[in-house]
mmCIF file of C-alpha atoms in Angstrom:
data_model
loop_
_atom_site.group_PDB
_atom_site.id
_atom_site.type_symbol
_atom_site.label_atom_id
_atom_site.label_comp_id
_atom_site.label_asym_id
_atom_site.label_seq_id
_atom_site.Cartn_x
_atom_site.Cartn_y
_atom_site.Cartn_z
ATOM 1 C CA MET A 1149 -0.445 -37.902 -10.006
ATOM 2 C CA ASN A 1150 2.205 -36.199 -12.062
ATOM 3 C CA ARG A 1151 -0.041 -33.983 -14.183
ATOM 4 C CA PHE A 1152 2.433 -31.545 -15.017
ATOM 5 C CA VAL A 1153 5.152 -33.273 -15.999
ATOM 6 C CA ASP A 1154 7.211 -31.275 -18.925
ATOM 7 C CA LYS A 1155 4.912 -28.096 -17.863
ATOM 8 C CA THR A 1156 5.807 -24.707 -16.576
ATOM 9 C CA VAL A 1157 3.289 -22.772 -14.262
ATOM 10 C CA LEU A 1158 3.460 -19.481 -13.138
ATOM 11 C CA VAL A 1159 1.548 -18.375 -9.773
ATOM 12 C CA THR A 1160 0.930 -14.878 -8.857
ATOM 13 C CA GLY A 1161 1.451 -13.826 -5.139
ATOM 14 C CA GLY A 1162 3.195 -17.414 -4.504
ATOM 15 C CA ASN A 1163 5.085 -16.709 -1.688
ATOM 16 C CA SER A 1164 2.405 -17.162 0.814
ATOM 17 C CA GLY A 1165 -1.390 -18.713 1.436
ATOM 18 C CA ILE A 1166 -3.542 -20.436 -1.437
ATOM 19 C CA GLY A 1167 -0.366 -19.311 -3.855
ATOM 20 C CA LEU A 1168 2.104 -21.005 -2.247
ATOM 21 C CA ALA A 1169 0.216 -24.009 -1.222
ATOM 22 C CA THR A 1170 -0.720 -24.071 -5.179
ATOM 23 C CA ALA A 1171 2.988 -23.706 -5.918
ATOM 24 C CA ILE A 1172 3.895 -26.314 -3.759
ATOM 25 C CA GLN A 1173 1.253 -29.024 -5.204
ATOM 26 C CA TYR A 1174 2.688 -27.867 -9.234
ATOM 27 C CA ALA A 1175 5.901 -28.689 -8.006
ATOM 28 C CA LYS A 1176 5.081 -32.087 -6.917
ATOM 29 C CA GLU A 1177 3.275 -32.775 -10.040
ATOM 30 C CA GLY A 1178 6.016 -32.370 -12.215
ATOM 31 C CA ALA A 1179 5.472 -28.499 -12.777
ATOM 32 C CA ARG A 1180 8.597 -26.005 -13.424
ATOM 33 C CA VAL A 1181 7.102 -23.146 -11.150
ATOM 34 C CA VAL A 1182 7.265 -19.441 -11.320
ATOM 35 C CA ILE A 1183 6.232 -17.389 -8.636
ATOM 36 C CA THR A 1184 5.548 -13.576 -8.043
ATOM 37 C CA GLY A 1185 5.163 -11.485 -5.038
ATOM 38 C CA ARG A 1186 6.275 -8.001 -3.716
ATOM 39 C CA ASP A 1187 8.450 -9.427 -0.625
ATOM 40 C CA GLN A 1188 12.000 -10.556 -1.745
ATOM 41 C CA ALA A 1189 12.337 -12.450 1.771
ATOM 42 C CA THR A 1190 9.293 -14.224 1.762
ATOM 43 C CA LEU A 1191 9.713 -15.119 -2.147
ATOM 44 C CA GLU A 1192 13.513 -16.740 -1.155
ATOM 45 C CA GLN A 1193 11.950 -19.099 1.306
ATOM 46 C CA ALA A 1194 9.093 -19.906 -0.525
ATOM 47 C CA LYS A 1195 11.660 -20.790 -3.410
ATOM 48 C CA VAL A 1196 12.878 -23.531 -0.625
ATOM 49 C CA LEU A 1197 9.703 -24.807 -0.170
ATOM 50 C CA ILE A 1198 8.461 -25.295 -3.569
ATOM 51 C CA GLY A 1199 12.268 -26.707 -4.714
ATOM 52 C CA ALA A 1200 15.237 -25.807 -6.338
ATOM 53 C CA ASN A 1201 13.253 -25.567 -9.976
ATOM 54 C CA THR A 1202 11.859 -22.563 -9.187
ATOM 55 C CA ILE A 1203 11.831 -19.301 -10.151
ATOM 56 C CA ALA A 1204 11.133 -16.350 -7.732
ATOM 57 C CA LEU A 1205 10.717 -13.107 -9.161
ATOM 58 C CA LYS A 1206 9.938 -9.791 -7.490
ATOM 59 C CA ASN A 1207 6.829 -8.149 -9.315
ATOM 60 C CA ASP A 1208 3.811 -6.352 -8.017
ATOM 61 C CA GLN A 1209 0.467 -6.877 -9.457
ATOM 62 C CA GLY A 1210 -0.404 -3.409 -8.084
ATOM 63 C CA ASN A 1211 1.784 -1.454 -10.752
ATOM 64 C CA ILE A 1212 0.148 -2.153 -14.276
ATOM 65 C CA HIS A 1213 3.706 -1.420 -15.672
ATOM 66 C CA ALA A 1214 4.971 -4.400 -13.974
ATOM 67 C CA ALA A 1215 3.192 -6.679 -15.976
ATOM 68 C CA ALA A 1216 5.346 -5.709 -19.261
ATOM 69 C CA GLN A 1217 8.545 -6.323 -16.759
ATOM 70 C CA LEU A 1218 7.107 -9.711 -15.737
ATOM 71 C CA ALA A 1219 6.482 -10.879 -19.818
ATOM 72 C CA ASP A 1220 9.941 -9.560 -20.711
ATOM 73 C CA MET A 1221 11.894 -11.324 -17.791
ATOM 74 C CA LEU A 1222 10.323 -14.838 -18.882
ATOM 75 C CA GLY A 1223 10.328 -13.894 -22.437
ATOM 76 C CA GLN A 1224 14.226 -13.328 -22.180
ATOM 77 C CA GLN A 1225 14.567 -16.623 -20.205
ATOM 78 C CA GLY A 1226 12.711 -18.428 -23.335
ATOM 79 C CA ILE A 1227 10.349 -19.370 -20.557
ATOM 80 C CA LYS A 1228 6.343 -20.367 -22.388
ATOM 81 C CA LEU A 1229 3.657 -21.108 -19.925
ATOM 82 C CA ASP A 1230 1.345 -23.979 -19.624
ATOM 83 C CA ALA A 1231 -0.476 -22.407 -16.719
ATOM 84 C CA ILE A 1232 -1.256 -19.148 -14.713
ATOM 85 C CA PHE A 1233 -3.276 -18.787 -11.487
ATOM 86 C CA ILE A 1234 -3.794 -15.069 -10.782
ATOM 87 C CA ASN A 1235 -3.736 -15.559 -6.849
ATOM 88 C CA ALA A 1236 -2.255 -12.079 -5.766
ATOM 89 C CA GLY A 1237 -4.573 -9.825 -3.859
ATOM 90 C CA VAL A 1238 -5.350 -7.481 -1.513
ATOM 91 C CA ALA A 1239 -8.891 -7.862 0.799
ATOM 92 C CA LYS A 1240 -9.553 -4.654 3.058
ATOM 93 C CA PHE A 1241 -12.594 -4.278 4.784
ATOM 94 C CA ALA A 1242 -14.729 -1.148 5.860
ATOM 95 C CA PRO A 1243 -18.600 -0.076 6.598
ATOM 96 C CA PHE A 1244 -19.508 1.578 3.366
ATOM 97 C CA GLN A 1245 -19.584 4.735 4.803
ATOM 98 C CA ASP A 1246 -15.789 4.522 5.993
ATOM 99 C CA VAL A 1247 -14.448 3.603 2.559
ATOM 100 C CA ASP A 1248 -12.263 5.897 1.244
ATOM 101 C CA GLU A 1249 -10.582 6.630 -2.378
ATOM 102 C CA ALA A 1250 -7.392 4.938 -1.332
ATOM 103 C CA LEU A 1251 -8.862 1.646 -0.465
ATOM 104 C CA TRP A 1252 -10.755 1.632 -3.541
ATOM 105 C CA ASP A 1253 -7.389 2.513 -5.274
ATOM 106 C CA GLN A 1254 -5.334 -0.398 -4.049
ATOM 107 C CA THR A 1255 -7.862 -2.735 -4.012
ATOM 108 C CA PHE A 1256 -9.126 -2.245 -8.153
ATOM 109 C CA ASN A 1257 -5.131 -1.823 -8.759
ATOM 110 C CA VAL A 1258 -4.321 -4.937 -7.234
ATOM 111 C CA ASN A 1259 -7.343 -7.144 -7.691
ATOM 112 C CA VAL A 1260 -8.897 -6.207 -10.818
ATOM 113 C CA LYS A 1261 -6.235 -4.027 -13.193
ATOM 114 C CA GLY A 1262 -3.307 -5.918 -12.093
ATOM 115 C CA ALA A 1263 -4.976 -9.097 -12.823
ATOM 116 C CA TYR A 1264 -6.150 -8.075 -16.391
ATOM 117 C CA PHE A 1265 -3.274 -6.465 -17.730
ATOM 118 C CA THR A 1266 -1.016 -9.494 -16.651
ATOM 119 C CA ILE A 1267 -3.403 -11.642 -18.346
ATOM 120 C CA GLN A 1268 -3.094 -9.845 -21.368
ATOM 121 C CA ALA A 1269 0.993 -9.072 -20.989
ATOM 122 C CA LEU A 1270 1.348 -12.894 -20.554
ATOM 123 C CA THR A 1271 -0.781 -14.112 -23.184
ATOM 124 C CA PRO A 1272 1.939 -14.362 -25.912
ATOM 125 C CA LEU A 1273 3.838 -16.862 -23.812
ATOM 126 C CA LEU A 1274 1.082 -19.139 -23.230
ATOM 127 C CA ASN A 1275 1.161 -22.756 -24.921
ATOM 128 C CA ARG A 1276 -1.956 -24.115 -27.267
ATOM 129 C CA GLY A 1277 -3.878 -25.752 -24.359
ATOM 130 C CA ALA A 1278 -2.774 -23.772 -21.295
ATOM 131 C CA ALA A 1279 -5.193 -22.782 -18.818
ATOM 132 C CA ILE A 1280 -5.469 -19.442 -16.288
ATOM 133 C CA VAL A 1281 -7.240 -19.633 -13.338
ATOM 134 C CA LEU A 1282 -8.261 -16.675 -11.316
ATOM 135 C CA ASN A 1283 -8.967 -16.663 -7.648
ATOM 136 C CA GLY A 1284 -12.156 -15.134 -7.052
ATOM 137 C CA SER A 1285 -14.189 -14.961 -3.647
ATOM 138 C CA ILE A 1286 -17.418 -16.029 -2.330
ATOM 139 C CA ASN A 1287 -17.947 -12.439 -1.075
ATOM 140 C CA ALA A 1288 -19.055 -11.675 -4.915
ATOM 141 C CA HIS A 1289 -22.112 -13.615 -4.199
ATOM 142 C CA ILE A 1290 -23.139 -13.395 -0.129
ATOM 143 C CA GLY A 1291 -23.787 -9.592 0.316
ATOM 144 C CA MET A 1292 -21.618 -9.138 3.659
ATOM 145 C CA PRO A 1293 -21.633 -6.061 5.289
ATOM 146 C CA THR A 1294 -18.073 -4.377 5.027
ATOM 147 C CA SER A 1295 -16.929 -6.284 2.046
ATOM 148 C CA SER A 1296 -18.365 -4.070 -0.719
ATOM 149 C CA VAL A 1297 -15.345 -3.016 -2.372
ATOM 150 C CA TYR A 1298 -13.394 -6.621 -2.046
ATOM 151 C CA ALA A 1299 -16.698 -8.170 -3.274
ATOM 152 C CA ALA A 1300 -16.840 -5.946 -6.108
ATOM 153 C CA SER A 1301 -13.483 -6.428 -7.077
ATOM 154 C CA LYS A 1302 -14.026 -9.991 -7.205
ATOM 155 C CA ALA A 1303 -17.478 -10.078 -9.180
ATOM 156 C CA ALA A 1304 -14.759 -8.710 -12.044
ATOM 157 C CA LEU A 1305 -12.835 -11.606 -12.109
ATOM 158 C CA ILE A 1306 -15.746 -13.750 -12.107
ATOM 159 C CA SER A 1307 -17.272 -11.691 -15.227
ATOM 160 C CA PHE A 1308 -13.108 -12.066 -16.630
ATOM 161 C CA ALA A 1309 -13.301 -15.735 -16.529
ATOM 162 C CA LYS A 1310 -16.240 -15.186 -18.941
ATOM 163 C CA THR A 1311 -15.195 -12.533 -21.409
ATOM 164 C CA LEU A 1312 -11.915 -13.443 -21.672
ATOM 165 C CA SER A 1313 -12.736 -17.093 -22.454
ATOM 166 C CA ALA A 1314 -14.600 -16.050 -25.175
ATOM 167 C CA GLU A 1315 -11.416 -13.991 -26.750
ATOM 168 C CA LEU A 1316 -8.922 -16.397 -25.922
ATOM 169 C CA LEU A 1317 -10.373 -19.786 -26.889
ATOM 170 C CA PRO A 1318 -9.221 -19.364 -30.497
ATOM 171 C CA LEU A 1319 -5.435 -19.626 -29.000
ATOM 172 C CA GLY A 1320 -6.637 -22.754 -27.488
ATOM 173 C CA VAL A 1321 -6.455 -21.092 -24.008
ATOM 174 C CA ARG A 1322 -9.494 -21.381 -21.437
ATOM 175 C CA VAL A 1323 -9.989 -19.542 -18.346
ATOM 176 C CA ASN A 1324 -11.701 -20.412 -15.365
ATOM 177 C CA VAL A 1325 -12.135 -18.756 -11.989
ATOM 178 C CA VAL A 1326 -12.058 -20.664 -8.457
ATOM 179 C CA SER A 1327 -13.768 -18.967 -5.746
ATOM 180 C CA PRO A 1328 -12.700 -20.038 -2.156
ATOM 181 C CA GLY A 1329 -14.770 -19.140 0.766
ATOM 182 C CA PRO A 1330 -13.337 -18.597 4.312
ATOM 183 C CA VAL A 1331 -9.802 -20.108 4.319
ATOM 184 C CA SER A 1332 -7.114 -19.969 7.038
ATOM 185 C CA THR A 1333 -4.248 -17.726 4.919
ATOM 186 C CA PRO A 1334 -2.003 -14.756 6.357
ATOM 187 C CA LEU A 1335 -4.347 -12.682 4.323
ATOM 188 C CA TYR A 1336 -6.544 -12.802 7.542
ATOM 189 C CA GLY A 1337 -4.045 -10.996 9.127
ATOM 190 C CA ARG A 1338 -3.821 -7.974 6.674
ATOM 191 C CA LEU A 1339 -7.509 -6.802 6.961
ATOM 192 C CA GLY A 1340 -6.453 -3.966 9.086
ATOM 193 C CA MET A 1341 -8.173 -5.277 12.162
ATOM 194 C CA ASP A 1342 -6.965 -5.803 15.641
ATOM 195 C CA SER A 1343 -6.540 -9.231 17.247
ATOM 196 C CA ALA A 1344 -10.090 -8.980 19.361
ATOM 197 C CA GLN A 1345 -11.856 -8.062 15.678
ATOM 198 C CA LEU A 1346 -10.353 -11.040 13.674
ATOM 199 C CA GLU A 1347 -10.929 -13.503 16.452
ATOM 200 C CA GLN A 1348 -14.964 -12.535 16.321
ATOM 201 C CA MET A 1349 -15.099 -12.021 12.530
ATOM 202 C CA ALA A 1350 -13.524 -15.696 12.631
ATOM 203 C CA LYS A 1351 -16.374 -16.830 15.057
ATOM 204 C CA SER A 1352 -18.851 -15.126 13.149
ATOM 205 C CA ILE A 1353 -17.678 -16.516 10.062
ATOM 206 C CA GLN A 1354 -17.272 -20.083 11.145
ATOM 207 C CA GLU A 1355 -20.830 -20.308 12.212
ATOM 208 C CA GLN A 1356 -21.973 -19.762 8.692
ATOM 209 C CA ILE A 1357 -20.024 -22.498 7.594
ATOM 210 C CA PRO A 1358 -22.051 -25.858 7.383
ATOM 211 C CA LEU A 1359 -18.743 -28.004 7.441
ATOM 212 C CA ASN A 1360 -18.454 -25.799 10.500
ATOM 213 C CA ARG A 1361 -14.410 -25.034 9.527
ATOM 214 C CA PHE A 1362 -12.650 -22.734 7.662
ATOM 215 C CA GLY A 1363 -10.983 -24.512 4.567
ATOM 216 C CA THR A 1364 -7.188 -25.037 4.071
ATOM 217 C CA SER A 1365 -4.835 -23.720 1.631
ATOM 218 C CA GLU A 1366 -4.013 -27.034 0.313
ATOM 219 C CA GLU A 1367 -7.803 -28.022 -0.416
ATOM 220 C CA LEU A 1368 -7.850 -25.006 -2.106
ATOM 221 C CA ALA A 1369 -4.661 -25.600 -4.244
ATOM 222 C CA SER A 1370 -6.072 -29.083 -5.321
ATOM 223 C CA THR A 1371 -9.122 -27.526 -7.032
ATOM 224 C CA VAL A 1372 -6.685 -25.029 -8.465
ATOM 225 C CA LEU A 1373 -4.592 -27.888 -9.892
ATOM 226 C CA PHE A 1374 -7.368 -29.322 -10.965
ATOM 227 C CA MET A 1375 -9.351 -26.838 -13.061
ATOM 228 C CA SER A 1376 -5.724 -25.943 -14.503
ATOM 229 C CA SER A 1377 -5.153 -29.543 -15.857
ATOM 230 C CA ALA A 1378 -6.280 -31.816 -18.619
ATOM 231 C CA ASP A 1379 -8.877 -33.079 -16.257
ATOM 232 C CA SER A 1380 -10.924 -30.131 -16.706
ATOM 233 C CA ALA A 1381 -10.359 -29.833 -20.296
ATOM 234 C CA PHE A 1382 -13.971 -29.752 -21.240
ATOM 235 C CA ILE A 1383 -14.635 -26.521 -18.467
ATOM 236 C CA VAL A 1384 -14.468 -23.163 -19.608
ATOM 237 C CA GLY A 1385 -15.529 -19.683 -18.365
ATOM 238 C CA THR A 1386 -17.144 -21.542 -15.396
ATOM 239 C CA GLU A 1387 -16.973 -20.342 -11.520
ATOM 240 C CA LEU A 1388 -16.225 -23.458 -9.233
ATOM 241 C CA ILE A 1389 -17.149 -22.175 -5.901
ATOM 242 C CA ALA A 1390 -14.983 -24.013 -2.624
ATOM 243 C CA ASP A 1391 -16.712 -22.378 0.418
ATOM 244 C CA GLY A 1392 -17.720 -25.806 2.329
ATOM 245 C CA GLY A 1393 -20.999 -24.774 1.694
ATOM 246 C CA MET A 1394 -21.393 -21.427 3.027
ATOM 247 C CA SER A 1395 -22.997 -20.004 0.186
ATOM 248 C CA GLN A 1396 -25.080 -22.903 -1.013
ATOM 249 C CA LEU A 1397 -27.182 -23.833 1.726
#
């Protein structure tokens, strides 16, 4: 399929994991791809994997001023967008009694405030018929211990899919959210746990998935492409859960 020929898409956090897999699939379907991320080295590596037509911009979604800077950089190049995947995020888990203000602020600055103001800054660059897809999480639904702050941040994104849809529909822009279940990505290596804790956590999670495995970044990427293409033109303000049945059975 070539659903994104002559279209330009942007993926925040497009230098690893689900973001990178999605950027690669967009490019394979003909899109010009813009990716953002905080690390210049991994951005350059991702650019090679995605293709020569890729634009890689260092940008920190956790810094509210970065949203305006990103819009300015794109605007100066005359770039208009047909799809945005708000994928950048942080995941830090801790028992309720151990959560401190730093963990709270980092999570909400990136996952909620950063996502919101990135969309706000980029809205003037959206073509009519454009789609925004937010990267949510089933943690907003399942009440997993130690995930209170992360889950709350993702619940906010699910709410954004509805409220921003209502506001942006007059511009011809759809907003939806894809909520992954457990997916094998580098994010799991940044949870603040040692290898033994990570292994135990992975084993415990896998036992709760009816498919008895973690999802792949490529599977989630395919879901994001569907939600940002004309194939889902009648889907607005909706959450699509891709979790191997974990929250459904």
